[in-house]
JSON list of C-alpha atoms in Angstrom, two decimals:
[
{"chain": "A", "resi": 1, "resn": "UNK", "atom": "CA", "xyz": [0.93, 43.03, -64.29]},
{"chain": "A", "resi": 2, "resn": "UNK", "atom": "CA", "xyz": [4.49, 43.57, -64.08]},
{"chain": "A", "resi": 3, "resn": "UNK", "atom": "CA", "xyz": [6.93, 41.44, -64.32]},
{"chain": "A", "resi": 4, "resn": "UNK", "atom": "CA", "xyz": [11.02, 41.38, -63.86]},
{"chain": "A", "resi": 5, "resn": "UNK", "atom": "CA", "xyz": [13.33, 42.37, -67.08]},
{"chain": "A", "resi": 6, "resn": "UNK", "atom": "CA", "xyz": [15.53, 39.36, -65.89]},
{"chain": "A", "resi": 7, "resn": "UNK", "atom": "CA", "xyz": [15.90, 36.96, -62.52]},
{"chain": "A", "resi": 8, "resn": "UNK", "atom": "CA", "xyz": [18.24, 35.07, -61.93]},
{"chain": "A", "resi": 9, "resn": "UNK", "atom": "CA", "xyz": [18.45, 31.15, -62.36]},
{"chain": "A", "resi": 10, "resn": "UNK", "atom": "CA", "xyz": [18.99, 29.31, -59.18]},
{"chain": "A", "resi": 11, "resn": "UNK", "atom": "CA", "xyz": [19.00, 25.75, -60.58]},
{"chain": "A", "resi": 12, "resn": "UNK", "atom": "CA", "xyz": [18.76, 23.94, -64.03]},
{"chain": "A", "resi": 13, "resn": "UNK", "atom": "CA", "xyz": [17.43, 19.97, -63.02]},
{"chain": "A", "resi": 14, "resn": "UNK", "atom": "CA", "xyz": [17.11, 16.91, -65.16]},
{"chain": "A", "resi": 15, "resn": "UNK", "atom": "CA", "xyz": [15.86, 13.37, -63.58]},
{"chain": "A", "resi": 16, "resn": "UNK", "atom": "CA", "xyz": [16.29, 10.15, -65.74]},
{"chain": "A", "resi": 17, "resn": "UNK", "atom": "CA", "xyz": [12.76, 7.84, -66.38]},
{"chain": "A", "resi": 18, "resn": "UNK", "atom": "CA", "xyz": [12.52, 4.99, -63.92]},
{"chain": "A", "resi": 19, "resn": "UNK", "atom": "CA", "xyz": [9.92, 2.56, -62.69]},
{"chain": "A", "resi": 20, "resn": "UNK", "atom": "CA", "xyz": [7.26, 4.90, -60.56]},
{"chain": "A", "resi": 21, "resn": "UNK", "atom": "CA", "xyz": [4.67, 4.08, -58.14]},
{"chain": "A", "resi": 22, "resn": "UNK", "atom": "CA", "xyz": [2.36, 2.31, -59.69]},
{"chain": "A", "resi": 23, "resn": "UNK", "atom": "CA", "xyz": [2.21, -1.16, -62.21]},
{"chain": "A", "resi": 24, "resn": "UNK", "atom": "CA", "xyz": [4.02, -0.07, -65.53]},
{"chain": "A", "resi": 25, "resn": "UNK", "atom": "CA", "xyz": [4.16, 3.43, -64.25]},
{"chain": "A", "resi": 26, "resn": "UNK", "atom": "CA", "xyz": [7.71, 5.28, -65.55]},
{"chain": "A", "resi": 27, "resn": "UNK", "atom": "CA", "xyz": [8.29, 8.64, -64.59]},
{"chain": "A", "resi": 28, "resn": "UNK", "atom": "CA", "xyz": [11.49, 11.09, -64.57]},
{"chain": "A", "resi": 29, "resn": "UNK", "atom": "CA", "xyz": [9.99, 13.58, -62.04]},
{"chain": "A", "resi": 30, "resn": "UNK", "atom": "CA", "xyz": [12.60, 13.16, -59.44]},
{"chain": "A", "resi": 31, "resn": "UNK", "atom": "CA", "xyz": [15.00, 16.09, -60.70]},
{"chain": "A", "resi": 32, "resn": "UNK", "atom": "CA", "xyz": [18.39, 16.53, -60.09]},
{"chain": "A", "resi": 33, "resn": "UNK", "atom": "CA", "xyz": [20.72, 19.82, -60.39]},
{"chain": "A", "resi": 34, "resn": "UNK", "atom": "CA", "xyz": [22.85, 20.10, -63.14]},
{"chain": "A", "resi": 35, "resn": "UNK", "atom": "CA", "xyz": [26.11, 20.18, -62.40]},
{"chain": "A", "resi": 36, "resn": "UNK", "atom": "CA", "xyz": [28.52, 23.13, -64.99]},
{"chain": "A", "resi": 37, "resn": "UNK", "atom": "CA", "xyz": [26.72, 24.19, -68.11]},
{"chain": "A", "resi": 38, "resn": "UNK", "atom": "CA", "xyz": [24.25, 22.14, -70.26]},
{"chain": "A", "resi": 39, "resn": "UNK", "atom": "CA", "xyz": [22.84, 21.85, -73.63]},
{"chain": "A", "resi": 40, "resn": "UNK", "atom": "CA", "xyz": [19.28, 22.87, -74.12]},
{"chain": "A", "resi": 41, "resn": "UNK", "atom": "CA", "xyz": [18.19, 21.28, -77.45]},
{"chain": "A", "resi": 42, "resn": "UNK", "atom": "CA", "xyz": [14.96, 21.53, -79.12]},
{"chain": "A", "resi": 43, "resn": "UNK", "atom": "CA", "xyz": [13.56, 18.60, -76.65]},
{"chain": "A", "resi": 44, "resn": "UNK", "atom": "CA", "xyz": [14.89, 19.87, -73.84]},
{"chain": "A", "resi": 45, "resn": "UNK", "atom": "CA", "xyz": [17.74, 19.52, -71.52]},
{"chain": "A", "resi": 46, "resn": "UNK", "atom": "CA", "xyz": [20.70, 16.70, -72.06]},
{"chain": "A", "resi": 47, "resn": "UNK", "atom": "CA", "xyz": [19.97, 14.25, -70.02]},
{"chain": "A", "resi": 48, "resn": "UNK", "atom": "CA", "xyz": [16.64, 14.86, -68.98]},
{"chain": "A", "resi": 49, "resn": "UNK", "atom": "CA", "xyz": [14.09, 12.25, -69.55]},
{"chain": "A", "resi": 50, "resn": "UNK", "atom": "CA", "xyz": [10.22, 12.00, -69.46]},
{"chain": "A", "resi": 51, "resn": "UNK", "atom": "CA", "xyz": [8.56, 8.49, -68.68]},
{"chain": "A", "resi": 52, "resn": "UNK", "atom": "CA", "xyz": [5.30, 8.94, -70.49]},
{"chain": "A", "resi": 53, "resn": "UNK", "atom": "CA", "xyz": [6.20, 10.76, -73.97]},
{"chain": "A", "resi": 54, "resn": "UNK", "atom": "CA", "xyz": [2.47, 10.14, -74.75]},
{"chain": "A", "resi": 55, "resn": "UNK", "atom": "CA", "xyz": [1.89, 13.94, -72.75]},
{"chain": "A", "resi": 56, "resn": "UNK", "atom": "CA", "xyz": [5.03, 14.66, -71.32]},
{"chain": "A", "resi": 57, "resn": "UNK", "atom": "CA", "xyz": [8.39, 16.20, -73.01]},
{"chain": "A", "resi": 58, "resn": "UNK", "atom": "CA", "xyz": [8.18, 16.90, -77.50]},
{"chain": "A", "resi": 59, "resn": "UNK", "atom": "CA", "xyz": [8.58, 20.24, -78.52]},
{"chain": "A", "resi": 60, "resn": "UNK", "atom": "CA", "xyz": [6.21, 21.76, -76.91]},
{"chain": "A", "resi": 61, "resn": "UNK", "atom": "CA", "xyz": [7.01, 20.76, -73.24]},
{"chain": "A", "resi": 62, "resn": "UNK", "atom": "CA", "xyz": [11.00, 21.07, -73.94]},
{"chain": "A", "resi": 63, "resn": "UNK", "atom": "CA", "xyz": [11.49, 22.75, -70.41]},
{"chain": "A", "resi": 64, "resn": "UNK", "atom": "CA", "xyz": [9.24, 22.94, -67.56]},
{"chain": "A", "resi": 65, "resn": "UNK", "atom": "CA", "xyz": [9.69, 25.96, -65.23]},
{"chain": "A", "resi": 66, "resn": "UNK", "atom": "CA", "xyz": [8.02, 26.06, -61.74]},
{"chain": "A", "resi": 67, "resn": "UNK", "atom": "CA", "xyz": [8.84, 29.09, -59.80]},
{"chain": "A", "resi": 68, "resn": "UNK", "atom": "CA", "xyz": [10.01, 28.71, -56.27]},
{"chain": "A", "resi": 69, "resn": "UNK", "atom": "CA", "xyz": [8.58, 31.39, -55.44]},
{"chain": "A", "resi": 70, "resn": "UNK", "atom": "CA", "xyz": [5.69, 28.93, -54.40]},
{"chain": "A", "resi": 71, "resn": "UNK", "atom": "CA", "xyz": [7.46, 26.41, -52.19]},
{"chain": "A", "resi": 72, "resn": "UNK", "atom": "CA", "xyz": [6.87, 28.61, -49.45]},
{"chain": "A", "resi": 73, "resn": "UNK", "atom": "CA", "xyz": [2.77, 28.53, -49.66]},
{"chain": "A", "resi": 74, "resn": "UNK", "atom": "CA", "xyz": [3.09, 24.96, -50.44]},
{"chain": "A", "resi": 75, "resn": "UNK", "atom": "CA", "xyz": [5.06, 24.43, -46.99]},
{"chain": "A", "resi": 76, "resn": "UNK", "atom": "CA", "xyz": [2.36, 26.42, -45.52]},
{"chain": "A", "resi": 77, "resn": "UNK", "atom": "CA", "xyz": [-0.18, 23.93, -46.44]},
{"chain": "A", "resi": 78, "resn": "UNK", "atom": "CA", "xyz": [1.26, 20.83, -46.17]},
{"chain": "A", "resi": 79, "resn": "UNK", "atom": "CA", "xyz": [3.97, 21.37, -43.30]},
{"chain": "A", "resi": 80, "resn": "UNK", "atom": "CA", "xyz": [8.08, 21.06, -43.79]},
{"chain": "A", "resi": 81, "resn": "UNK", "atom": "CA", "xyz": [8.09, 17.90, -45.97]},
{"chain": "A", "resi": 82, "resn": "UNK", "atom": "CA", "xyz": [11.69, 16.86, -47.19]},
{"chain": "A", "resi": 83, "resn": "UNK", "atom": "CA", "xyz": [10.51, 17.02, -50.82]},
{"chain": "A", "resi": 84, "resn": "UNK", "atom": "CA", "xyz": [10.08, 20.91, -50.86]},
{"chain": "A", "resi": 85, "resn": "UNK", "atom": "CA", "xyz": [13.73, 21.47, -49.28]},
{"chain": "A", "resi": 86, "resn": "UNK", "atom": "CA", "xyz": [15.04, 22.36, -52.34]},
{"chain": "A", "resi": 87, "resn": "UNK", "atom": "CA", "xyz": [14.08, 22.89, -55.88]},
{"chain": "A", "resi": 88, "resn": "UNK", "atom": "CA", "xyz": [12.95, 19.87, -57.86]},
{"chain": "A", "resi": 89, "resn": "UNK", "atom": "CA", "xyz": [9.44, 19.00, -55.78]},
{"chain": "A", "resi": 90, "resn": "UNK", "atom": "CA", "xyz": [7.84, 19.50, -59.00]},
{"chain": "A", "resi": 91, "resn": "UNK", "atom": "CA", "xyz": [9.79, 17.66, -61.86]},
{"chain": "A", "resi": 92, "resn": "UNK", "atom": "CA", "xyz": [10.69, 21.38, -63.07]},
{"chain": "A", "resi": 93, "resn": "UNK", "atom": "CA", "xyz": [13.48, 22.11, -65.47]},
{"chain": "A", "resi": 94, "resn": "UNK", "atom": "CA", "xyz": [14.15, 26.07, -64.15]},
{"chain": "A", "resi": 95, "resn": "UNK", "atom": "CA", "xyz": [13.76, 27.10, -60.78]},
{"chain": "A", "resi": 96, "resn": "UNK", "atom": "CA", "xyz": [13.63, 30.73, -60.14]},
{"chain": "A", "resi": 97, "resn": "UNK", "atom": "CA", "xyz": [12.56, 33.83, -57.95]},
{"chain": "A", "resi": 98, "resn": "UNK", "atom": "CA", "xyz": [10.77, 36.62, -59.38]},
{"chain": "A", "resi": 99, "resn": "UNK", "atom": "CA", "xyz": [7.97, 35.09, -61.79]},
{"chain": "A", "resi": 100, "resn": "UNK", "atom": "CA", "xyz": [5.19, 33.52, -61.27]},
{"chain": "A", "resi": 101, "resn": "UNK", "atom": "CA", "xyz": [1.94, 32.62, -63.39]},
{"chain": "A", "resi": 102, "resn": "UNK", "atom": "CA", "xyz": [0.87, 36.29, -62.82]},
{"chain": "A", "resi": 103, "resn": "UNK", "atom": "CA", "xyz": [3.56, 37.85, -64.18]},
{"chain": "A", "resi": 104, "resn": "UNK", "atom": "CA", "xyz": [4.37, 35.83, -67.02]},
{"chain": "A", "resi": 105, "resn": "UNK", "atom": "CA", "xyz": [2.14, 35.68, -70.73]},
{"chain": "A", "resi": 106, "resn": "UNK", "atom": "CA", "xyz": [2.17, 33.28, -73.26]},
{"chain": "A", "resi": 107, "resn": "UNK", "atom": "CA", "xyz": [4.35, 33.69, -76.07]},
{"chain": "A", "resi": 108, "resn": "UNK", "atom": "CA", "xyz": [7.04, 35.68, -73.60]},
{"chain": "A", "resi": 109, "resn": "UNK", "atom": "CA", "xyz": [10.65, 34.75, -75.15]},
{"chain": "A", "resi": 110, "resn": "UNK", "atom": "CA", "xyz": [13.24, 34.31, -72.93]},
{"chain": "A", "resi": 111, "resn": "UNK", "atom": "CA", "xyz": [17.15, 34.47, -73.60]},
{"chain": "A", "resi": 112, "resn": "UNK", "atom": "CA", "xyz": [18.77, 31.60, -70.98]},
{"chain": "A", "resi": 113, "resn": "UNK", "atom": "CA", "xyz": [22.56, 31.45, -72.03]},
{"chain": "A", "resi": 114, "resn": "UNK", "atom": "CA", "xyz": [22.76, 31.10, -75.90]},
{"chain": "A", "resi": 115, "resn": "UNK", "atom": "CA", "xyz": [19.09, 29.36, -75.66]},
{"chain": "A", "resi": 116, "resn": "UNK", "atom": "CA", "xyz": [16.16, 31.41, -76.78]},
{"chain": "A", "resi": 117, "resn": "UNK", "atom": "CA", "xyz": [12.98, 30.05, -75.36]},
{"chain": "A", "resi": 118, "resn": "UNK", "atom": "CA", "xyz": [9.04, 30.46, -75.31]},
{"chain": "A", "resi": 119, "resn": "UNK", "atom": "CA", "xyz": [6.34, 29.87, -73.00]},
{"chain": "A", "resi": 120, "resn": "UNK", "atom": "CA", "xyz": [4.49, 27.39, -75.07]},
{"chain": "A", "resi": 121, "resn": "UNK", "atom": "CA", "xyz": [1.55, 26.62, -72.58]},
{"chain": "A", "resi": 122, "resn": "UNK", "atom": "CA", "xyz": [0.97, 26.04, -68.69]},
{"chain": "A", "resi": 123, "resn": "UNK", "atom": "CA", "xyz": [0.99, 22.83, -66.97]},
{"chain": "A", "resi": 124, "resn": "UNK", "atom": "CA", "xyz": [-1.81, 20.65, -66.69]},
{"chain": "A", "resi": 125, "resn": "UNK", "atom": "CA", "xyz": [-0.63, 18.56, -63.37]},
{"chain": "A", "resi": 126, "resn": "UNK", "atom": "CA", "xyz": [-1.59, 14.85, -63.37]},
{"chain": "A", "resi": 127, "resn": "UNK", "atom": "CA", "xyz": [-1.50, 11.84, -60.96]},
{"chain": "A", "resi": 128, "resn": "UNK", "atom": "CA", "xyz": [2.30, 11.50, -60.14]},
{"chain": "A", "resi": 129, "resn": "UNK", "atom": "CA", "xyz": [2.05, 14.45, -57.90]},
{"chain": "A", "resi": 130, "resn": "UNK", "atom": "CA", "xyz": [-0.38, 12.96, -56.01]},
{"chain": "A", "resi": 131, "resn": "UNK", "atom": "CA", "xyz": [2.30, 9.79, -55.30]},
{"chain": "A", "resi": 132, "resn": "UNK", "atom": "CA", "xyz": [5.61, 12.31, -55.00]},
{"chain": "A", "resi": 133, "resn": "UNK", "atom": "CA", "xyz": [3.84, 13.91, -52.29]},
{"chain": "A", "resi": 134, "resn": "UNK", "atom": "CA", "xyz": [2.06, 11.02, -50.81]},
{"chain": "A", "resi": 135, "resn": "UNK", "atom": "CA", "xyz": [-1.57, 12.98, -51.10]},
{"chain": "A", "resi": 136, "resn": "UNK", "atom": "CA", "xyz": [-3.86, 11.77, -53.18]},
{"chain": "A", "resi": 137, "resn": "UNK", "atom": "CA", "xyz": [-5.03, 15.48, -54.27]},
{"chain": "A", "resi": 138, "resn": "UNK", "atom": "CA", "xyz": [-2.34, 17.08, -54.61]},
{"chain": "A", "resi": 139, "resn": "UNK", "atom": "CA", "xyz": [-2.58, 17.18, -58.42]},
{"chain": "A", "resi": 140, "resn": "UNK", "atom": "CA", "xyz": [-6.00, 18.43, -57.98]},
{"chain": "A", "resi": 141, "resn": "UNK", "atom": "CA", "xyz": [-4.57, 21.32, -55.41]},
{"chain": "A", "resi": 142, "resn": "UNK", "atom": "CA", "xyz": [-1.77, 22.33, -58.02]},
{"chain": "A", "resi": 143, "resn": "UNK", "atom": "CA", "xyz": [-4.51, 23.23, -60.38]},
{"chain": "A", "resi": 144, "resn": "UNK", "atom": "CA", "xyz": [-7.30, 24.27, -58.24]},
{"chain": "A", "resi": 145, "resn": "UNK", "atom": "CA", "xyz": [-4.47, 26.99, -56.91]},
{"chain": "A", "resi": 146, "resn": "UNK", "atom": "CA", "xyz": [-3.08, 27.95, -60.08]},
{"chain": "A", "resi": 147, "resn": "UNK", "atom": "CA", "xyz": [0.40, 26.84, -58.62]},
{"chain": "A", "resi": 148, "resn": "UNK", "atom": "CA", "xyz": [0.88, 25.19, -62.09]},
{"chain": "A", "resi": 149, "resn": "UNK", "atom": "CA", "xyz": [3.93, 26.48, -63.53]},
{"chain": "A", "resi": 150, "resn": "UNK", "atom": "CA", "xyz": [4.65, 26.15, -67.73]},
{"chain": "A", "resi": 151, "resn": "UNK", "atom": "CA", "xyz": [6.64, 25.06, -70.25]},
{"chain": "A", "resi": 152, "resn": "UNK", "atom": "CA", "xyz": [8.85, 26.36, -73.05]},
{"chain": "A", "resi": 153, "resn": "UNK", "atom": "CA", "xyz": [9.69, 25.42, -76.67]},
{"chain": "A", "resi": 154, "resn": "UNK", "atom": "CA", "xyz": [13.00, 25.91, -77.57]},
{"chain": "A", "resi": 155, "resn": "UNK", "atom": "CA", "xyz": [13.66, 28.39, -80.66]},
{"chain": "A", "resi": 156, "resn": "UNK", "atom": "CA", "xyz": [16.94, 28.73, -80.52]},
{"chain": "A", "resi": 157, "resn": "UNK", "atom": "CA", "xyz": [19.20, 25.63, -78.90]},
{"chain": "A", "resi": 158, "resn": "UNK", "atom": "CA", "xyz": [21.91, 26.78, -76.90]},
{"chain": "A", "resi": 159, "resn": "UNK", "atom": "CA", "xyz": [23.87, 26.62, -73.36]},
{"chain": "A", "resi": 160, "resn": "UNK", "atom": "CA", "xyz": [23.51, 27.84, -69.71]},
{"chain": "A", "resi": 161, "resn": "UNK", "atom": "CA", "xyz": [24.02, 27.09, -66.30]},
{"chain": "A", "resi": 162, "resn": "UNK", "atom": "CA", "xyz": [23.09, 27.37, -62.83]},
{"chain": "A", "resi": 163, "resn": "UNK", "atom": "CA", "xyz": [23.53, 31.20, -61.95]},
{"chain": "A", "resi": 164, "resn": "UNK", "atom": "CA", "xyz": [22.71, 32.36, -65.38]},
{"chain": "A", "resi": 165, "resn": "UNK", "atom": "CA", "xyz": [20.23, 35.04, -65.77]},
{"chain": "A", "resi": 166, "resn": "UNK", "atom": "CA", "xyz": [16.84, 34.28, -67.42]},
{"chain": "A", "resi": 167, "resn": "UNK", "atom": "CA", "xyz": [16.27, 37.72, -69.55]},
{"chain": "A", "resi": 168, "resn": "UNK", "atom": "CA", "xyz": [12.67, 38.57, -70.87]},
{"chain": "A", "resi": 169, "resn": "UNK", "atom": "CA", "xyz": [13.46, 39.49, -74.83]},
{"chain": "A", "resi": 170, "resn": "UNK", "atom": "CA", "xyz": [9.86, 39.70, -76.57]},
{"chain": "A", "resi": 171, "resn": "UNK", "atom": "CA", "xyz": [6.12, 39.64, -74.89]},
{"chain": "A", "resi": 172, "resn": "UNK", "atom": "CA", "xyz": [3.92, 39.46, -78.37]},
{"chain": "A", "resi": 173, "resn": "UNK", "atom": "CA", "xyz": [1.06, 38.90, -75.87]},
{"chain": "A", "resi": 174, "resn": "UNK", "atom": "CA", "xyz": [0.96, 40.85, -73.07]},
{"chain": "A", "resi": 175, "resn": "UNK", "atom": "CA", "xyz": [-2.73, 40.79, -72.23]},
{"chain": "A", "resi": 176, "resn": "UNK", "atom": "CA", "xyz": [-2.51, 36.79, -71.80]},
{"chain": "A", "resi": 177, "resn": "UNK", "atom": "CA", "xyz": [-0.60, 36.27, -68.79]},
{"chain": "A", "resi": 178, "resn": "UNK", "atom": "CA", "xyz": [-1.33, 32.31, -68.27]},
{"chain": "A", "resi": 179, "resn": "UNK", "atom": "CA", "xyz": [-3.34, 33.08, -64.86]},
{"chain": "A", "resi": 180, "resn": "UNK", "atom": "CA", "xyz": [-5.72, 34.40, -67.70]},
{"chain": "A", "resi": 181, "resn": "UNK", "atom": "CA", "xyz": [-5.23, 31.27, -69.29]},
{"chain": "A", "resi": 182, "resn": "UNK", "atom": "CA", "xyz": [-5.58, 28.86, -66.33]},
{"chain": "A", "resi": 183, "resn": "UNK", "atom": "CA", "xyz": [-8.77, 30.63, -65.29]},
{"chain": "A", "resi": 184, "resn": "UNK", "atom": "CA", "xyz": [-10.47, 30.23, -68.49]},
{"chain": "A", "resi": 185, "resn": "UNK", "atom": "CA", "xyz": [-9.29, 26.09, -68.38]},
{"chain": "A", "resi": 186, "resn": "UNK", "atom": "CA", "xyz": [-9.99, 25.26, -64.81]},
{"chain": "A", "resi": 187, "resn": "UNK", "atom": "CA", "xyz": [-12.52, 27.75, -63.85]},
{"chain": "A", "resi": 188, "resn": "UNK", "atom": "CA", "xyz": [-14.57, 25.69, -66.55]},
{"chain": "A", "resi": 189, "resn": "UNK", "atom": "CA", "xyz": [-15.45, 28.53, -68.22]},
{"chain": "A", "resi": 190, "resn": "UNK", "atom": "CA", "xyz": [-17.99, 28.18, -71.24]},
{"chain": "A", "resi": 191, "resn": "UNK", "atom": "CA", "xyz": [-18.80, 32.08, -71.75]},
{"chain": "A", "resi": 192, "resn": "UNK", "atom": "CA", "xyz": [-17.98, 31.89, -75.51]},
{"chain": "A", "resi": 193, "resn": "UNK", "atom": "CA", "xyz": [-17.18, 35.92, -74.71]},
{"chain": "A", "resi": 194, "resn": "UNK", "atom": "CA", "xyz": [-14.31, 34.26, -72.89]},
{"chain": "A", "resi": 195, "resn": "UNK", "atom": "CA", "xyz": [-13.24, 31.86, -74.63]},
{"chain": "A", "resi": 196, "resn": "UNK", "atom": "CA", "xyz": [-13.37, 33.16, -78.23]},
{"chain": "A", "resi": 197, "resn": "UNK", "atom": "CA", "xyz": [-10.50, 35.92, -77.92]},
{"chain": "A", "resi": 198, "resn": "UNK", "atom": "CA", "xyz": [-7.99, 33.48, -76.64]},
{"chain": "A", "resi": 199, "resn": "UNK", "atom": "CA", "xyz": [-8.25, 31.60, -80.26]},
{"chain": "A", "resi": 200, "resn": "UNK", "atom": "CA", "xyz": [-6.20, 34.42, -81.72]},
{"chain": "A", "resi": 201, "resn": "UNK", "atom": "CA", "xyz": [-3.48, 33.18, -79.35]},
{"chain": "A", "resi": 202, "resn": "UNK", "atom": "CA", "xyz": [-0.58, 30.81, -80.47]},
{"chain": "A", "resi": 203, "resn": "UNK", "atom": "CA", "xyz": [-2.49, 28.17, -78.81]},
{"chain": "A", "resi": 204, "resn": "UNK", "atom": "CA", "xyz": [-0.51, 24.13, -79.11]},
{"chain": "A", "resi": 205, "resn": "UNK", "atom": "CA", "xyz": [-2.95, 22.34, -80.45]},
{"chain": "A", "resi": 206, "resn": "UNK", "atom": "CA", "xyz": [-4.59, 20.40, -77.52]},
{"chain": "A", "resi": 207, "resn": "UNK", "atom": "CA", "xyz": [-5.64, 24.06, -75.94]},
{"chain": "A", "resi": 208, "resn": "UNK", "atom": "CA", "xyz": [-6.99, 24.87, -79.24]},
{"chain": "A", "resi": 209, "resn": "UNK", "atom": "CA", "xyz": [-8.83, 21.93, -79.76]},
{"chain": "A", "resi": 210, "resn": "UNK", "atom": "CA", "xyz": [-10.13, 22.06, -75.94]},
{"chain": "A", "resi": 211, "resn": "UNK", "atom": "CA", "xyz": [-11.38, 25.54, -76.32]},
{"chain": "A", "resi": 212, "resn": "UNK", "atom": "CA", "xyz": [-12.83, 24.78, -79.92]},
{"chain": "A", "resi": 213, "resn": "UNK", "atom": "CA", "xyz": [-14.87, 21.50, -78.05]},
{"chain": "A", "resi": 214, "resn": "UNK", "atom": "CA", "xyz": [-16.12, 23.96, -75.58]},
{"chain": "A", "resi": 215, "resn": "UNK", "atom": "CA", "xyz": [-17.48, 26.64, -77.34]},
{"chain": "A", "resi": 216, "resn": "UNK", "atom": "CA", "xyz": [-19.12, 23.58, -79.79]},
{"chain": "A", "resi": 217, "resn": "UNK", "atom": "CA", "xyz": [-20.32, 21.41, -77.14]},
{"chain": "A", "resi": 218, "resn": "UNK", "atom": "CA", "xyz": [-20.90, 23.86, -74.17]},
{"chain": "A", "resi": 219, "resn": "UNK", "atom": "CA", "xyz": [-19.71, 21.02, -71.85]},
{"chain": "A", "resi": 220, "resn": "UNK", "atom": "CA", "xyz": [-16.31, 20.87, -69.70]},
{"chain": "A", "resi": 221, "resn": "UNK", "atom": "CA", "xyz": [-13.93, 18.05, -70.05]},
{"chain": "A", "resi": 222, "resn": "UNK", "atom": "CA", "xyz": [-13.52, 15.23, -67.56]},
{"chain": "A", "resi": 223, "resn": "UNK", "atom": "CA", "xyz": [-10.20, 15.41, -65.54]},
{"chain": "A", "resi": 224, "resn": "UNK", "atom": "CA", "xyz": [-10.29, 12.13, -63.80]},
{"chain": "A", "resi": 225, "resn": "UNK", "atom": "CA", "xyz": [-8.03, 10.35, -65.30]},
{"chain": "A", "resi": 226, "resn": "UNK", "atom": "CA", "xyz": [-5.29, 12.65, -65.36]},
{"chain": "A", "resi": 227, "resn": "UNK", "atom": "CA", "xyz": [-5.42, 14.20, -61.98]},
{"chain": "A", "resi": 228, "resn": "UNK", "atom": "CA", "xyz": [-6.46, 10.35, -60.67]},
{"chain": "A", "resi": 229, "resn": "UNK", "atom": "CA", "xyz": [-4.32, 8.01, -62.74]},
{"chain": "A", "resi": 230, "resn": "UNK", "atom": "CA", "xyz": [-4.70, 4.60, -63.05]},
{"chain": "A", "resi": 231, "resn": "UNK", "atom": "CA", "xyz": [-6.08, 2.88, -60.11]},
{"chain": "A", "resi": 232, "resn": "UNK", "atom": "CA", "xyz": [-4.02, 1.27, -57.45]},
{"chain": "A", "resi": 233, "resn": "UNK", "atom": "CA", "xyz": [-4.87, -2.52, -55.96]}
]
């Protein structure tokens, strides 16, 4: 695996929450570039929202990054939609060229202006996918491919901007990149040989807890709900 010292940043997004697609649904996944620099505080951007706090935004989902790199394959498969014109298709935070899933580990810290940040975990995609891109898989395509993209704490709160240059300062784990990761959670995997080393990671505590269940219960969580959502009339 190798992966860039530093690439650059070609947009920093935040969306506001508003009423979604479905009954009671609130989401902020419609993204818009920031315009001159912007804080990033321990919960995120200013001005960024998340409708659901229940499992989107806190600490450890301050900043979602989803590499653009991907936009192209996703074009591929689903033809020139107006959604994946420009960065933003995906809710993300960061958009950049030059990482990817592969070439990233958990625990990498990144310096982003004066922000330090660390890939807390990768992204489990749900349901509001599925009605951004008007297919009612398309959560269930973002995982299946490993086209997930992650998220960041924030360590140190600080300031950037749209050009800025995302610099890789620490990789404490460099054996983990999160296509490790991703495998192990949706390849279903229940090989305790698998599973067990991954526990000496800085897990969050729903992976933990999910790997923990698995290795107890030998049985694979059900997905439905998230990837589905709530049914429509």
């Amino acid at each position: 695996m190798t992966a860039p010292l530093a690439v650059h940043v070609d947009a920093l997004l935040a969306g506001k929450a508003v009423a979604y697609t479905r009954p009671g649904a609130i989401s902020a996944i419609a993204k818009r570039p920031c315009i001159g620099a912007v804080r990033i505080g321990e919960l995120g951007l200013e001005g960024d929202e998340q409708g659901d706090p229940r499992v989107h935004g806190g600490i450890d989902k301050a900043v979602h990054h989803y590499p653009f790199d991907h936009y192209s394959a996703w074009r591929s498969e689903l033809g020139d939609t107006p959604v994946l014109q420009q960065p933003g298709a995906f809710g993300e935070n960061i958009s950049t060229r030059g990482l990817t899933e592969a070439t990233v580990c958990l625990g990498d810290r990144f310096q982003l202006g004066s922000a330090l940040l660390e890939i807390s975990q990768g992204r489990q995609p749900c349901w509001k996918l599925n009605d951004r891109f008007g297919l009612p898989d398309m959560a269930r395509r973002v995982q299946t491919t490993g086209r997930c993209g992650w998220y960041y704490r924030v360590l140190q709160a600080g300031d950037a901007c749209t050009g800025d240059t995302l610099t890789l300062r620490e990789r404490p784990h460099p054996d983990w990149p999160l296509t490790r990761l991703t495998q192990l959670l949706y390849g279903r995997a229940l090989d305790p040989a698998q599973l067990k080393p991954a526990l000496v990671l800085p897990l969050v505590p729903s992976w933990r807890k999910l790997i923990e269940r698995r290795l107890q219960q030998g049985t694979v969580e059900d997905w439905d709900k998230r990837i589905n959502g709530p049914m429509q009339d």
